[in-house]
Short mmCIF file of C-alpha atoms in Angstrom, two decimals:
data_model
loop_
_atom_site.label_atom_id
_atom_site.label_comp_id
_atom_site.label_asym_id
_atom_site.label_seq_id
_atom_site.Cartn_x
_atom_site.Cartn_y
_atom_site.Cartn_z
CA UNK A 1 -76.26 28.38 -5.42
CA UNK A 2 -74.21 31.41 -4.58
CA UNK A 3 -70.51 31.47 -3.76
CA UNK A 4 -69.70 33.36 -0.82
CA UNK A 5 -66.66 35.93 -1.27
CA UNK A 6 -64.80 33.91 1.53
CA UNK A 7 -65.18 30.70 -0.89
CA UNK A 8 -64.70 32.72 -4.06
CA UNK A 9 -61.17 34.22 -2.72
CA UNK A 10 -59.77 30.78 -1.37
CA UNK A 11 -60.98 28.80 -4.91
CA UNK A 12 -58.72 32.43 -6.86
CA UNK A 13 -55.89 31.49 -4.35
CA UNK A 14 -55.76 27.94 -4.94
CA UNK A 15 -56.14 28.65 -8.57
CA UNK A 16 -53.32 31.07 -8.81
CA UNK A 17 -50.92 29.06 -6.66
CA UNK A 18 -51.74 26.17 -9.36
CA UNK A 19 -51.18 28.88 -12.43
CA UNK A 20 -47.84 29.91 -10.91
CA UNK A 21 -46.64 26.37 -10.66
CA UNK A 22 -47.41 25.94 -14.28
CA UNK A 23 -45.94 29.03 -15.37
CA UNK A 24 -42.49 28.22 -13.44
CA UNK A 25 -42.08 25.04 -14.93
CA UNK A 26 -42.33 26.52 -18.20
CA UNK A 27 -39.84 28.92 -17.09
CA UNK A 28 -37.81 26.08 -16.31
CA UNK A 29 -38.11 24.56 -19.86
CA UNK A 30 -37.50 27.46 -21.48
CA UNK A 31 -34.01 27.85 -19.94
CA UNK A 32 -33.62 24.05 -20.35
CA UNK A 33 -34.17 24.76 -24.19
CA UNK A 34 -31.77 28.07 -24.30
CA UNK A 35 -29.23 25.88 -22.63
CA UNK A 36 -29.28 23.46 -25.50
CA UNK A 37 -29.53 26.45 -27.75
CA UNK A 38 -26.24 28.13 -26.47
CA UNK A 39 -24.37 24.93 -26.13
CA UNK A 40 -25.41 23.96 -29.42
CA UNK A 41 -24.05 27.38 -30.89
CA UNK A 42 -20.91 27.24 -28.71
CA UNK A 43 -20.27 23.66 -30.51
CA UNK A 44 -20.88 24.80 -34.12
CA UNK A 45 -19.63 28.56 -34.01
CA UNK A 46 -17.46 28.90 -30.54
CA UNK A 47 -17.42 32.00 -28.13
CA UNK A 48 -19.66 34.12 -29.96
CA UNK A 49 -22.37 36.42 -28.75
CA UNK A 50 -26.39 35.56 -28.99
CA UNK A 51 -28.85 38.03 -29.01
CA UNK A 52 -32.17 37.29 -28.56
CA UNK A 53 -34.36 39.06 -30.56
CA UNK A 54 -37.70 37.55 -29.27
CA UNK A 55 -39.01 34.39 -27.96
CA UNK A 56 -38.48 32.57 -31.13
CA UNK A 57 -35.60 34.38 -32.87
CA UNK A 58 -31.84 35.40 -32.33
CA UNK A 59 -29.13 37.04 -33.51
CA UNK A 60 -25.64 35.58 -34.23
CA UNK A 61 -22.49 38.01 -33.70
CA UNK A 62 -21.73 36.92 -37.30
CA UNK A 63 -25.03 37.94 -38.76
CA UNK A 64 -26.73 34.41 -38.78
CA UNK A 65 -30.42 34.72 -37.40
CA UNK A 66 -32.66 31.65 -35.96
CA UNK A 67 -35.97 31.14 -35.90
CA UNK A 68 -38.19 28.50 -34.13
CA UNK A 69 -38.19 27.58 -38.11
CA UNK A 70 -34.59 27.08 -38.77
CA UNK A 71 -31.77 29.73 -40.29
CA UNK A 72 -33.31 32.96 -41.72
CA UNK A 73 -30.01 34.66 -43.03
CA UNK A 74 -26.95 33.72 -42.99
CA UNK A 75 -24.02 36.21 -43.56
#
């Protein structure tokens, strides 16, 4: 049986709306997990700056770099 275009475009809508909703909550987690990142750093190190060099790695201002692995370097 064929889909009509007028099916086909509501099924892409509904389908989208249900990707977006997935795709903000994991928004949402991420920042959940960078605040536990940050508060975790401002605990151990204090006021220091965190660059994020990807998804899965930063960049200490005192030369220490994370990974979704654990310390890489540390200075």
């Amino acid at each position: 049986m064929k889909i009509t275009l007028k099916v086909a475009w509501k099924k892409r809508a509904k389908l989208r709306a249900e990707g977006d909703k997935l795709w903000a909550e994991g928004d949402k987690l991420r920042a959940e997990g960078d605040k536990l990142w940050a508060e975790a750093v401002l605990e151990s190190y204090g006021n220091i700056t965190i660059d994020w060099l990807g998804v899965t790695e930063c960049l200490l201002e005192n030369g220490d770099i994370y990974t979704d692995k654990g310390m890489k370097h540390a200075s």
